[in-house]
Structure formats: C-alpha cells, structure tokens
C-alpha cells in the first residue's frame, strides 16, 4: 500500500534511460527528480518546453516508474525583489512542466529571509520571515491552481517553516486544495528537539496528516552540534509510527528514500520493507 522510490541523483550515474531501468530493477516504484541534478539536462526556465516534458513522461512510462515529485528547492523568501521574481517564474515554469509530465507535485522547501539562503535561527523562525514566505508563496499557489498541479512545501527545522504548527498556519491561511505537504520527519529535527523526536513526528502527523501528499524517508544521527542525515537503517530512527500512518491513512502514497548511496540503497529499501511487513 506504499509506493517506495528514490531520489534520482542518489543513484549510479549511467545514461538516463538505462538509469531509469536500473532504478526499476532495484525494486523502486517512483522517483524524486530535480532536473538541475540530471547530467545533460537543464532546469532553466526558458528550457522547460512541452516536448521536453513529453520525452521525460514517455521515458518514465517505459520504465514503469512514477515521477513522485519534481523538485524546485529555491528561496521564496528572498528579500531581493528582482531575484524573487525570477524564482517565482521558475516555479511557474516547473508547475506548467509538471502538468505535462504527469508528475505528482512540484516540491519546495521554505527558504530563509536572506539572499544567501543561510540559516539564522532568530531570523528564520521569526514572524516577519513567515509573512515574507507566505507573500512569496501565494502567486506560486495561484499558478498551481491554474495548472491543476500540487505545490507541496517541506517543513525543515533550519528554514522558515520549521515545525508542524508553522506549516499548519501556512496551509490554513492560504486555504488552497493545491497546497499540500511533503512530510520528511528527519528534517523537522535538530539538536534542541532530537531527544523528543517521536513526539515531534507524532505532532506533525496529527496536525498535518490530512494534507500530507508524499513522504521522504531517511535516517538520522545526533552529532555534537547538528543532526546528520543518512540512509534508512544507518542511524537511530524508528519508522513504526510513520509507516503505520501511511498504511492506514494514505493508500499507495509515494515515499522516496533520501541520502542513500548506490551501494546502500538496497539495504535502506529492505529496512523500510521490513517495517511495512511487520505492520501489515
């Protein structure tokens, strides 16, 4: 009842269509793809034409893979108005492209209120930063509605939308059926909430569950001054509540592995499949 996938750029670099075939042969059902990370491909705004989208659509269909999400992880809280406008135009192009490609959604993180897209807790977690992000996001959501595509935000502790309450506020204020959530449990964690990580995860499921459109799966290790992300099965994370939620509430949801390496992807996939089996 879950469709497990992988980030395209975490797989072995071989010719594109052979790479898709290899991903399917490894047992994956879907792919998270960012065009800027595909060798020989481009994510330039002016390049995202219908023929390009149809080529990709046909290649993924031939490989029997879904495009779970088209990544466009840019800063919608950039205070530079000219740069922000170009960023929004890039999102518009990705949304149009996604509508032809037939992918599940365009995914984005939630930025920082500076041009460098750098983390400063006081600034990123401020009310002012949230207002800036919502202002930058609204035109993108409007475009998503016109294209019939989902724009999905991914809460990340080190960005503006840093917890489930903040994400819930964004959803409730914009009130669009085309705005949903990419749920990455590890991205909600940092050094000051890591010991309570399962409470953080359960709160996110409780507050955001109805709007979760896809899941990212990875593992975590608490370091001295950070939380390190690693492939599933190589850290300290338990997945029972996450998988239980998906199996009970989100039939056939796309769930893509992150931070795997070509030589470890199979082990991470088995880790999640074992949890699914234990809960089924």
mmCIF file with all atom_site columns, N, CA and C in Angstrom, residues 59-131:
data_model
loop_
_atom_site.group_PDB
_atom_site.id
_atom_site.type_symbol
_atom_site.label_atom_id
_atom_site.label_alt_id
_atom_site.label_comp_id
_atom_site.label_asym_id
_atom_site.label_entity_id
_atom_site.label_seq_id
_atom_site.pdbx_PDB_ins_code
_atom_site.Cartn_x
_atom_site.Cartn_y
_atom_site.Cartn_z
_atom_site.occupancy
_atom_site.B_iso_or_equiv
_atom_site.pdbx_formal_charge
_atom_site.auth_seq_id
_atom_site.auth_comp_id
_atom_site.auth_asym_id
_atom_site.auth_atom_id
_atom_site.pdbx_PDB_model_num
ATOM 1   N N  . UNK A 1 59  ? 9.661  8.358  -21.183 1.00 0.00 ? 59  UNK A N  1
ATOM 2   C CA . UNK A 1 59  ? 10.782 7.579  -20.652 1.00 0.00 ? 59  UNK A CA 1
ATOM 3   C C  . UNK A 1 59  ? 10.414 6.944  -19.317 1.00 0.00 ? 59  UNK A C  1
ATOM 4   N N  . UNK A 1 60  ? 9.735  7.696  -18.460 1.00 0.00 ? 60  UNK A N  1
ATOM 5   C CA . UNK A 1 60  ? 9.318  7.150  -17.172 1.00 0.00 ? 60  UNK A CA 1
ATOM 6   C C  . UNK A 1 60  ? 8.241  6.080  -17.346 1.00 0.00 ? 60  UNK A C  1
ATOM 7   N N  . UNK A 1 61  ? 7.332  6.288  -18.280 1.00 0.00 ? 61  UNK A N  1
ATOM 8   C CA . UNK A 1 61  ? 6.303  5.271  -18.534 1.00 0.00 ? 61  UNK A CA 1
ATOM 9   C C  . UNK A 1 61  ? 6.928  3.980  -19.036 1.00 0.00 ? 61  UNK A C  1
ATOM 10  N N  . UNK A 1 62  ? 7.886  4.103  -19.936 1.00 0.00 ? 62  UNK A N  1
ATOM 11  C CA . UNK A 1 62  ? 8.574  2.925  -20.473 1.00 0.00 ? 62  UNK A CA 1
ATOM 12  C C  . UNK A 1 62  ? 9.258  2.134  -19.367 1.00 0.00 ? 62  UNK A C  1
ATOM 13  N N  . UNK A 1 63  ? 9.798  2.857  -18.388 1.00 0.00 ? 63  UNK A N  1
ATOM 14  C CA . UNK A 1 63  ? 10.479 2.212  -17.264 1.00 0.00 ? 63  UNK A CA 1
ATOM 15  C C  . UNK A 1 63  ? 9.508  1.772  -16.167 1.00 0.00 ? 63  UNK A C  1
ATOM 16  N N  . UNK A 1 64  ? 8.219  2.092  -16.338 1.00 0.00 ? 64  UNK A N  1
ATOM 17  C CA . UNK A 1 64  ? 7.188  1.764  -15.342 1.00 0.00 ? 64  UNK A CA 1
ATOM 18  C C  . UNK A 1 64  ? 7.499  2.420  -13.995 1.00 0.00 ? 64  UNK A C  1
ATOM 19  N N  . UNK A 1 65  ? 7.845  3.702  -14.040 1.00 0.00 ? 65  UNK A N  1
ATOM 20  C CA . UNK A 1 65  ? 8.129  4.483  -12.841 1.00 0.00 ? 65  UNK A CA 1
ATOM 21  C C  . UNK A 1 65  ? 7.254  5.732  -12.815 1.00 0.00 ? 65  UNK A C  1
ATOM 22  N N  . UNK A 1 66  ? 6.753  6.082  -11.635 1.00 0.00 ? 66  UNK A N  1
ATOM 23  C CA . UNK A 1 66  ? 6.072  7.358  -11.449 1.00 0.00 ? 66  UNK A CA 1
ATOM 24  C C  . UNK A 1 66  ? 7.104  8.445  -11.160 1.00 0.00 ? 66  UNK A C  1
ATOM 25  N N  . UNK A 1 67  ? 6.807  9.659  -11.596 1.00 0.00 ? 67  UNK A N  1
ATOM 26  C CA . UNK A 1 67  ? 7.560  10.820 -11.127 1.00 0.00 ? 67  UNK A CA 1
ATOM 27  C C  . UNK A 1 67  ? 6.794  11.343 -9.911  1.00 0.00 ? 67  UNK A C  1
ATOM 28  N N  . UNK A 1 68  ? 7.302  11.004 -8.732  1.00 0.00 ? 68  UNK A N  1
ATOM 29  C CA . UNK A 1 68  ? 6.594  11.362 -7.498  1.00 0.00 ? 68  UNK A CA 1
ATOM 30  C C  . UNK A 1 68  ? 6.602  12.861 -7.269  1.00 0.00 ? 68  UNK A C  1
ATOM 31  N N  . UNK A 1 69  ? 7.739  13.484 -7.518  1.00 0.00 ? 69  UNK A N  1
ATOM 32  C CA . UNK A 1 69  ? 7.854  14.928 -7.288  1.00 0.00 ? 69  UNK A CA 1
ATOM 33  C C  . UNK A 1 69  ? 8.932  15.499 -8.192  1.00 0.00 ? 69  UNK A C  1
ATOM 34  N N  . UNK A 1 70  ? 8.654  16.677 -8.714  1.00 0.00 ? 70  UNK A N  1
ATOM 35  C CA . UNK A 1 70  ? 9.623  17.458 -9.469  1.00 0.00 ? 70  UNK A CA 1
ATOM 36  C C  . UNK A 1 70  ? 10.156 18.521 -8.521  1.00 0.00 ? 70  UNK A C  1
ATOM 37  N N  . UNK A 1 71  ? 11.425 18.417 -8.168  1.00 0.00 ? 71  UNK A N  1
ATOM 38  C CA . UNK A 1 71  ? 11.999 19.315 -7.178  1.00 0.00 ? 71  UNK A CA 1
ATOM 39  C C  . UNK A 1 71  ? 12.318 20.690 -7.733  1.00 0.00 ? 71  UNK A C  1
ATOM 40  N N  . UNK A 1 72  ? 11.963 21.718 -6.961  1.00 0.00 ? 72  UNK A N  1
ATOM 41  C CA . UNK A 1 72  ? 12.319 23.098 -7.290  1.00 0.00 ? 72  UNK A CA 1
ATOM 42  C C  . UNK A 1 72  ? 12.582 23.800 -5.959  1.00 0.00 ? 72  UNK A C  1
ATOM 43  N N  . UNK A 1 73  ? 13.724 23.474 -5.378  1.00 0.00 ? 73  UNK A N  1
ATOM 44  C CA . UNK A 1 73  ? 14.017 23.885 -3.998  1.00 0.00 ? 73  UNK A CA 1
ATOM 45  C C  . UNK A 1 73  ? 14.763 25.218 -3.984  1.00 0.00 ? 73  UNK A C  1
ATOM 46  N N  . UNK A 1 74  ? 13.980 26.290 -4.107  1.00 0.00 ? 74  UNK A N  1
ATOM 47  C CA . UNK A 1 74  ? 14.530 27.636 -4.189  1.00 0.00 ? 74  UNK A CA 1
ATOM 48  C C  . UNK A 1 74  ? 13.952 28.499 -3.075  1.00 0.00 ? 74  UNK A C  1
ATOM 49  N N  . UNK A 1 75  ? 14.456 29.716 -2.960  1.00 0.00 ? 75  UNK A N  1
ATOM 50  C CA . UNK A 1 75  ? 14.120 30.573 -1.822  1.00 0.00 ? 75  UNK A CA 1
ATOM 51  C C  . UNK A 1 75  ? 12.992 31.546 -2.151  1.00 0.00 ? 75  UNK A C  1
ATOM 52  N N  . UNK A 1 76  ? 11.800 31.242 -1.668  1.00 0.00 ? 76  UNK A N  1
ATOM 53  C CA . UNK A 1 76  ? 10.650 32.114 -1.895  1.00 0.00 ? 76  UNK A CA 1
ATOM 54  C C  . UNK A 1 76  ? 10.537 33.222 -0.850  1.00 0.00 ? 76  UNK A C  1
ATOM 55  N N  . UNK A 1 77  ? 11.568 33.366 -0.022  1.00 0.00 ? 77  UNK A N  1
ATOM 56  C CA . UNK A 1 77  ? 11.605 34.469 0.948   1.00 0.00 ? 77  UNK A CA 1
ATOM 57  C C  . UNK A 1 77  ? 12.779 35.400 0.687   1.00 0.00 ? 77  UNK A C  1
ATOM 58  N N  . UNK A 1 78  ? 13.319 35.343 -0.501  1.00 0.00 ? 78  UNK A N  1
ATOM 59  C CA . UNK A 1 78  ? 14.457 36.197 -0.860  1.00 0.00 ? 78  UNK A CA 1
ATOM 60  C C  . UNK A 1 78  ? 14.037 37.676 -0.781  1.00 0.00 ? 78  UNK A C  1
ATOM 61  N N  . UNK A 1 79  ? 14.747 38.496 -0.011  1.00 0.00 ? 79  UNK A N  1
ATOM 62  C CA . UNK A 1 79  ? 14.371 39.913 0.109   1.00 0.00 ? 79  UNK A CA 1
ATOM 63  C C  . UNK A 1 79  ? 14.690 40.730 -1.146  1.00 0.00 ? 79  UNK A C  1
ATOM 64  N N  . UNK A 1 80  ? 15.502 40.174 -2.036  1.00 0.00 ? 80  UNK A N  1
ATOM 65  C CA . UNK A 1 80  ? 15.818 40.843 -3.298  1.00 0.00 ? 80  UNK A CA 1
ATOM 66  C C  . UNK A 1 80  ? 14.638 40.643 -4.247  1.00 0.00 ? 80  UNK A C  1
ATOM 67  N N  . UNK A 1 81  ? 13.884 41.677 -4.493  1.00 0.00 ? 81  UNK A N  1
ATOM 68  C CA . UNK A 1 81  ? 12.643 41.551 -5.262  1.00 0.00 ? 81  UNK A CA 1
ATOM 69  C C  . UNK A 1 81  ? 12.865 41.051 -6.680  1.00 0.00 ? 81  UNK A C  1
ATOM 70  N N  . UNK A 1 82  ? 13.949 41.481 -7.311  1.00 0.00 ? 82  UNK A N  1
ATOM 71  C CA . UNK A 1 82  ? 14.230 41.023 -8.670  1.00 0.00 ? 82  UNK A CA 1
ATOM 72  C C  . UNK A 1 82  ? 14.558 39.529 -8.683  1.00 0.00 ? 82  UNK A C  1
ATOM 73  N N  . UNK A 1 83  ? 15.368 39.103 -7.719  1.00 0.00 ? 83  UNK A N  1
ATOM 74  C CA . UNK A 1 83  ? 15.712 37.680 -7.622  1.00 0.00 ? 83  UNK A CA 1
ATOM 75  C C  . UNK A 1 83  ? 14.484 36.850 -7.276  1.00 0.00 ? 83  UNK A C  1
ATOM 76  N N  . UNK A 1 84  ? 13.626 37.366 -6.400  1.00 0.00 ? 84  UNK A N  1
ATOM 77  C CA . UNK A 1 84  ? 12.408 36.659 -6.027  1.00 0.00 ? 84  UNK A CA 1
ATOM 78  C C  . UNK A 1 84  ? 11.496 36.476 -7.234  1.00 0.00 ? 84  UNK A C  1
ATOM 79  N N  . UNK A 1 85  ? 11.371 37.508 -8.048  1.00 0.00 ? 85  UNK A N  1
ATOM 80  C CA . UNK A 1 85  ? 10.525 37.411 -9.235  1.00 0.00 ? 85  UNK A CA 1
ATOM 81  C C  . UNK A 1 85  ? 11.026 36.321 -10.164 1.00 0.00 ? 85  UNK A C  1
ATOM 82  N N  . UNK A 1 86  ? 12.346 36.228 -10.361 1.00 0.00 ? 86  UNK A N  1
ATOM 83  C CA . UNK A 1 86  ? 12.916 35.180 -11.214 1.00 0.00 ? 86  UNK A CA 1
ATOM 84  C C  . UNK A 1 86  ? 12.667 33.801 -10.617 1.00 0.00 ? 86  UNK A C  1
ATOM 85  N N  . UNK A 1 87  ? 12.757 33.715 -9.296  1.00 0.00 ? 87  UNK A N  1
ATOM 86  C CA . UNK A 1 87  ? 12.483 32.446 -8.624  1.00 0.00 ? 87  UNK A CA 1
ATOM 87  C C  . UNK A 1 87  ? 11.035 32.031 -8.817  1.00 0.00 ? 87  UNK A C  1
ATOM 88  N N  . UNK A 1 88  ? 10.116 32.976 -8.646  1.00 0.00 ? 88  UNK A N  1
ATOM 89  C CA . UNK A 1 88  ? 8.701  32.658 -8.844  1.00 0.00 ? 88  UNK A CA 1
ATOM 90  C C  . UNK A 1 88  ? 8.435  32.224 -10.281 1.00 0.00 ? 88  UNK A C  1
ATOM 91  N N  . UNK A 1 89  ? 9.081  32.879 -11.229 1.00 0.00 ? 89  UNK A N  1
ATOM 92  C CA . UNK A 1 89  ? 8.916  32.490 -12.633 1.00 0.00 ? 89  UNK A CA 1
ATOM 93  C C  . UNK A 1 89  ? 9.420  31.072 -12.875 1.00 0.00 ? 89  UNK A C  1
ATOM 94  N N  . UNK A 1 90  ? 10.463 30.691 -12.150 1.00 0.00 ? 90  UNK A N  1
ATOM 95  C CA . UNK A 1 90  ? 10.980 29.331 -12.274 1.00 0.00 ? 90  UNK A CA 1
ATOM 96  C C  . UNK A 1 90  ? 9.962  28.327 -11.727 1.00 0.00 ? 90  UNK A C  1
ATOM 97  N N  . UNK A 1 91  ? 9.323  28.675 -10.630 1.00 0.00 ? 91  UNK A N  1
ATOM 98  C CA . UNK A 1 91  ? 8.257  27.815 -10.114 1.00 0.00 ? 91  UNK A CA 1
ATOM 99  C C  . UNK A 1 91  ? 7.094  27.724 -11.100 1.00 0.00 ? 91  UNK A C  1
ATOM 100 N N  . UNK A 1 92  ? 6.707  28.836 -11.694 1.00 0.00 ? 92  UNK A N  1
ATOM 101 C CA . UNK A 1 92  ? 5.623  28.802 -12.680 1.00 0.00 ? 92  UNK A CA 1
ATOM 102 C C  . UNK A 1 92  ? 5.977  27.826 -13.811 1.00 0.00 ? 92  UNK A C  1
ATOM 103 N N  . UNK A 1 93  ? 7.209  27.893 -14.284 1.00 0.00 ? 93  UNK A N  1
ATOM 104 C CA . UNK A 1 93  ? 7.644  27.022 -15.374 1.00 0.00 ? 93  UNK A CA 1
ATOM 105 C C  . UNK A 1 93  ? 7.647  25.553 -14.946 1.00 0.00 ? 93  UNK A C  1
ATOM 106 N N  . UNK A 1 94  ? 8.085  25.291 -13.723 1.00 0.00 ? 94  UNK A N  1
ATOM 107 C CA . UNK A 1 94  ? 8.089  23.912 -13.221 1.00 0.00 ? 94  UNK A CA 1
ATOM 108 C C  . UNK A 1 94  ? 6.663  23.375 -13.071 1.00 0.00 ? 94  UNK A C  1
ATOM 109 N N  . UNK A 1 95  ? 5.750  24.203 -12.629 1.00 0.00 ? 95  UNK A N  1
ATOM 110 C CA . UNK A 1 95  ? 4.361  23.772 -12.482 1.00 0.00 ? 95  UNK A CA 1
ATOM 111 C C  . UNK A 1 95  ? 3.736  23.468 -13.836 1.00 0.00 ? 95  UNK A C  1
ATOM 112 N N  . UNK A 1 96  ? 3.979  24.324 -14.814 1.00 0.00 ? 96  UNK A N  1
ATOM 113 C CA . UNK A 1 96  ? 3.481  24.067 -16.171 1.00 0.00 ? 96  UNK A CA 1
ATOM 114 C C  . UNK A 1 96  ? 4.083  22.774 -16.718 1.00 0.00 ? 96  UNK A C  1
ATOM 115 N N  . UNK A 1 97  ? 5.392  22.604 -16.521 1.00 0.00 ? 97  UNK A N  1
ATOM 116 C CA . UNK A 1 97  ? 6.114  21.422 -16.979 1.00 0.00 ? 97  UNK A CA 1
ATOM 117 C C  . UNK A 1 97  ? 5.546  20.161 -16.308 1.00 0.00 ? 97  UNK A C  1
ATOM 118 N N  . UNK A 1 98  ? 5.291  20.250 -15.008 1.00 0.00 ? 98  UNK A N  1
ATOM 119 C CA . UNK A 1 98  ? 4.762  19.109 -14.267 1.00 0.00 ? 98  UNK A CA 1
ATOM 120 C C  . UNK A 1 98  ? 3.389  18.686 -14.772 1.00 0.00 ? 98  UNK A C  1
ATOM 121 N N  . UNK A 1 99  ? 2.593  19.660 -15.204 1.00 0.00 ? 99  UNK A N  1
ATOM 122 C CA . UNK A 1 99  ? 1.249  19.343 -15.697 1.00 0.00 ? 99  UNK A CA 1
ATOM 123 C C  . UNK A 1 99  ? 1.311  18.503 -16.968 1.00 0.00 ? 99  UNK A C  1
ATOM 124 N N  . UNK A 1 100 ? 2.359  18.669 -17.749 1.00 0.00 ? 100 UNK A N  1
ATOM 125 C CA . UNK A 1 100 ? 2.537  17.892 -18.977 1.00 0.00 ? 100 UNK A CA 1
ATOM 126 C C  . UNK A 1 100 ? 3.268  16.581 -18.689 1.00 0.00 ? 100 UNK A C  1
ATOM 127 N N  . UNK A 1 101 ? 4.218  16.643 -17.796 1.00 0.00 ? 101 UNK A N  1
ATOM 128 C CA . UNK A 1 101 ? 4.997  15.474 -17.408 1.00 0.00 ? 101 UNK A CA 1
ATOM 129 C C  . UNK A 1 101 ? 4.135  14.426 -16.698 1.00 0.00 ? 101 UNK A C  1
ATOM 130 N N  . UNK A 1 102 ? 3.090  14.880 -15.999 1.00 0.00 ? 102 UNK A N  1
ATOM 131 C CA . UNK A 1 102 ? 2.227  13.955 -15.283 1.00 0.00 ? 102 UNK A CA 1
ATOM 132 C C  . UNK A 1 102 ? 2.813  13.505 -13.958 1.00 0.00 ? 102 UNK A C  1
ATOM 133 N N  . UNK A 1 103 ? 3.560  14.384 -13.294 1.00 0.00 ? 103 UNK A N  1
ATOM 134 C CA . UNK A 1 103 ? 4.148  14.012 -12.009 1.00 0.00 ? 103 UNK A CA 1
ATOM 135 C C  . UNK A 1 103 ? 3.217  14.406 -10.865 1.00 0.00 ? 103 UNK A C  1
ATOM 136 N N  . UNK A 1 104 ? 3.492  13.861 -9.693  1.00 0.00 ? 104 UNK A N  1
ATOM 137 C CA . UNK A 1 104 ? 2.597  14.066 -8.570  1.00 0.00 ? 104 UNK A CA 1
ATOM 138 C C  . UNK A 1 104 ? 2.516  15.495 -8.080  1.00 0.00 ? 104 UNK A C  1
ATOM 139 N N  . UNK A 1 105 ? 3.658  16.190 -8.061  1.00 0.00 ? 105 UNK A N  1
ATOM 140 C CA . UNK A 1 105 ? 3.668  17.537 -7.494  1.00 0.00 ? 105 UNK A CA 1
ATOM 141 C C  . UNK A 1 105 ? 5.004  18.210 -7.787  1.00 0.00 ? 105 UNK A C  1
ATOM 142 N N  . UNK A 1 106 ? 5.041  19.505 -7.578  1.00 0.00 ? 106 UNK A N  1
ATOM 143 C CA . UNK A 1 106 ? 6.294  20.256 -7.510  1.00 0.00 ? 106 UNK A CA 1
ATOM 144 C C  . UNK A 1 106 ? 6.577  20.485 -6.033  1.00 0.00 ? 106 UNK A C  1
ATOM 145 N N  . UNK A 1 107 ? 7.793  20.145 -5.609  1.00 0.00 ? 107 UNK A N  1
ATOM 146 C CA . UNK A 1 107 ? 8.144  20.243 -4.204  1.00 0.00 ? 107 UNK A CA 1
ATOM 147 C C  . UNK A 1 107 ? 9.084  21.391 -3.920  1.00 0.00 ? 107 UNK A C  1
ATOM 148 N N  . UNK A 1 108 ? 8.915  22.007 -2.737  1.00 0.00 ? 108 UNK A N  1
ATOM 149 C CA . UNK A 1 108 ? 9.785  23.103 -2.347  1.00 0.00 ? 108 UNK A CA 1
ATOM 150 C C  . UNK A 1 108 ? 10.010 23.108 -0.838  1.00 0.00 ? 108 UNK A C  1
ATOM 151 N N  . UNK A 1 109 ? 11.162 23.588 -0.429  1.00 0.00 ? 109 UNK A N  1
ATOM 152 C CA . UNK A 1 109 ? 11.404 23.908 0.968   1.00 0.00 ? 109 UNK A CA 1
ATOM 153 C C  . UNK A 1 109 ? 10.910 25.332 1.201   1.00 0.00 ? 109 UNK A C  1
ATOM 154 N N  . UNK A 1 110 ? 11.200 25.911 2.362   1.00 0.00 ? 110 UNK A N  1
ATOM 155 C CA . UNK A 1 110 ? 10.535 27.180 2.689   1.00 0.00 ? 110 UNK A CA 1
ATOM 156 C C  . UNK A 1 110 ? 11.478 28.344 2.954   1.00 0.00 ? 110 UNK A C  1
ATOM 157 N N  . UNK A 1 111 ? 12.741 28.173 2.596   1.00 0.00 ? 111 UNK A N  1
ATOM 158 C CA . UNK A 1 111 ? 13.632 29.305 2.475   1.00 0.00 ? 111 UNK A CA 1
ATOM 159 C C  . UNK A 1 111 ? 14.137 29.942 3.757   1.00 0.00 ? 111 UNK A C  1
ATOM 160 N N  . UNK A 1 112 ? 14.831 31.066 3.537   1.00 0.00 ? 112 UNK A N  1
ATOM 161 C CA . UNK A 1 112 ? 15.380 31.898 4.609   1.00 0.00 ? 112 UNK A CA 1
ATOM 162 C C  . UNK A 1 112 ? 15.249 33.352 4.171   1.00 0.00 ? 112 UNK A C  1
ATOM 163 N N  . UNK A 1 113 ? 15.080 34.285 5.114   1.00 0.00 ? 113 UNK A N  1
ATOM 164 C CA . UNK A 1 113 ? 14.840 35.683 4.746   1.00 0.00 ? 113 UNK A CA 1
ATOM 165 C C  . UNK A 1 113 ? 16.127 36.440 4.440   1.00 0.00 ? 113 UNK A C  1
ATOM 166 N N  . UNK A 1 114 ? 16.959 35.831 3.601   1.00 0.00 ? 114 UNK A N  1
ATOM 167 C CA . UNK A 1 114 ? 18.202 36.479 3.178   1.00 0.00 ? 114 UNK A CA 1
ATOM 168 C C  . UNK A 1 114 ? 18.588 35.955 1.800   1.00 0.00 ? 114 UNK A C  1
ATOM 169 N N  . UNK A 1 115 ? 19.435 36.676 1.110   1.00 0.00 ? 115 UNK A N  1
ATOM 170 C CA . UNK A 1 115 ? 19.794 36.299 -0.257  1.00 0.00 ? 115 UNK A CA 1
ATOM 171 C C  . UNK A 1 115 ? 20.663 35.054 -0.325  1.00 0.00 ? 115 UNK A C  1
ATOM 172 N N  . UNK A 1 116 ? 21.388 34.777 0.751   1.00 0.00 ? 116 UNK A N  1
ATOM 173 C CA . UNK A 1 116 ? 22.307 33.640 0.748   1.00 0.00 ? 116 UNK A CA 1
ATOM 174 C C  . UNK A 1 116 ? 21.604 32.313 1.024   1.00 0.00 ? 116 UNK A C  1
ATOM 175 N N  . UNK A 1 117 ? 20.315 32.348 1.380   1.00 0.00 ? 117 UNK A N  1
ATOM 176 C CA . UNK A 1 117 ? 19.582 31.147 1.782   1.00 0.00 ? 117 UNK A CA 1
ATOM 177 C C  . UNK A 1 117 ? 20.339 30.450 2.913   1.00 0.00 ? 117 UNK A C  1
ATOM 178 N N  . UNK A 1 118 ? 20.735 31.207 3.918   1.00 0.00 ? 118 UNK A N  1
ATOM 179 C CA . UNK A 1 118 ? 21.518 30.678 5.030   1.00 0.00 ? 118 UNK A CA 1
ATOM 180 C C  . UNK A 1 118 ? 20.706 30.702 6.316   1.00 0.00 ? 118 UNK A C  1
ATOM 181 N N  . UNK A 1 119 ? 20.998 29.777 7.202   1.00 0.00 ? 119 UNK A N  1
ATOM 182 C CA . UNK A 1 119 ? 20.228 29.605 8.429   1.00 0.00 ? 119 UNK A CA 1
ATOM 183 C C  . UNK A 1 119 ? 20.687 30.556 9.522   1.00 0.00 ? 119 UNK A C  1
ATOM 184 N N  . UNK A 1 120 ? 19.749 31.306 10.045  1.00 0.00 ? 120 UNK A N  1
ATOM 185 C CA . UNK A 1 120 ? 19.919 32.103 11.251  1.00 0.00 ? 120 UNK A CA 1
ATOM 186 C C  . UNK A 1 120 ? 18.627 31.907 12.036  1.00 0.00 ? 120 UNK A C  1
ATOM 187 N N  . UNK A 1 121 ? 18.710 31.222 13.164  1.00 0.00 ? 121 UNK A N  1
ATOM 188 C CA . UNK A 1 121 ? 17.500 30.811 13.872  1.00 0.00 ? 121 UNK A CA 1
ATOM 189 C C  . UNK A 1 121 ? 16.592 31.990 14.187  1.00 0.00 ? 121 UNK A C  1
ATOM 190 N N  . UNK A 1 122 ? 17.145 33.053 14.724  1.00 0.00 ? 122 UNK A N  1
ATOM 191 C CA . UNK A 1 122 ? 16.320 34.191 15.119  1.00 0.00 ? 122 UNK A CA 1
ATOM 192 C C  . UNK A 1 122 ? 15.583 34.778 13.925  1.00 0.00 ? 122 UNK A C  1
ATOM 193 N N  . UNK A 1 123 ? 16.285 34.889 12.800  1.00 0.00 ? 123 UNK A N  1
ATOM 194 C CA . UNK A 1 123 ? 15.661 35.456 11.599  1.00 0.00 ? 123 UNK A CA 1
ATOM 195 C C  . UNK A 1 123 ? 14.696 34.474 10.943  1.00 0.00 ? 123 UNK A C  1
ATOM 196 N N  . UNK A 1 124 ? 15.146 33.240 10.752  1.00 0.00 ? 124 UNK A N  1
ATOM 197 C CA . UNK A 1 124 ? 14.331 32.248 10.044  1.00 0.00 ? 124 UNK A CA 1
ATOM 198 C C  . UNK A 1 124 ? 13.048 31.907 10.798  1.00 0.00 ? 124 UNK A C  1
ATOM 199 N N  . UNK A 1 125 ? 13.116 31.865 12.116  1.00 0.00 ? 125 UNK A N  1
ATOM 200 C CA . UNK A 1 125 ? 11.969 31.461 12.909  1.00 0.00 ? 125 UNK A CA 1
ATOM 201 C C  . UNK A 1 125 ? 11.093 32.630 13.353  1.00 0.00 ? 125 UNK A C  1
ATOM 202 N N  . UNK A 1 126 ? 11.366 33.812 12.826  1.00 0.00 ? 126 UNK A N  1
ATOM 203 C CA . UNK A 1 126 ? 10.606 34.993 13.221  1.00 0.00 ? 126 UNK A CA 1
ATOM 204 C C  . UNK A 1 126 ? 9.250  35.061 12.505  1.00 0.00 ? 126 UNK A C  1
ATOM 205 N N  . UNK A 1 127 ? 8.339  35.848 13.069  1.00 0.00 ? 127 UNK A N  1
ATOM 206 C CA . UNK A 1 127 ? 7.041  36.070 12.433  1.00 0.00 ? 127 UNK A CA 1
ATOM 207 C C  . UNK A 1 127 ? 7.202  36.815 11.113  1.00 0.00 ? 127 UNK A C  1
ATOM 208 N N  . UNK A 1 128 ? 8.165  37.718 11.091  1.00 0.00 ? 128 UNK A N  1
ATOM 209 C CA . UNK A 1 128 ? 8.408  38.502 9.862   1.00 0.00 ? 128 UNK A CA 1
ATOM 210 C C  . UNK A 1 128 ? 8.821  37.596 8.710   1.00 0.00 ? 128 UNK A C  1
ATOM 211 N N  . UNK A 1 129 ? 9.657  36.611 9.007   1.00 0.00 ? 129 UNK A N  1
ATOM 212 C CA . UNK A 1 129 ? 10.098 35.681 7.965   1.00 0.00 ? 129 UNK A CA 1
ATOM 213 C C  . UNK A 1 129 ? 8.923  34.876 7.432   1.00 0.00 ? 129 UNK A C  1
ATOM 214 N N  . UNK A 1 130 ? 8.034  34.460 8.312   1.00 0.00 ? 130 UNK A N  1
ATOM 215 C CA . UNK A 1 130 ? 6.865  33.704 7.877   1.00 0.00 ? 130 UNK A CA 1
ATOM 216 C C  . UNK A 1 130 ? 5.991  34.540 6.955   1.00 0.00 ? 130 UNK A C  1
ATOM 217 N N  . UNK A 1 131 ? 5.792  35.814 7.294   1.00 0.00 ? 131 UNK A N  1
ATOM 218 C CA . UNK A 1 131 ? 4.998  36.690 6.436   1.00 0.00 ? 131 UNK A CA 1
ATOM 219 C C  . UNK A 1 131 ? 5.644  36.837 5.066   1.00 0.00 ? 131 UNK A C  1
#
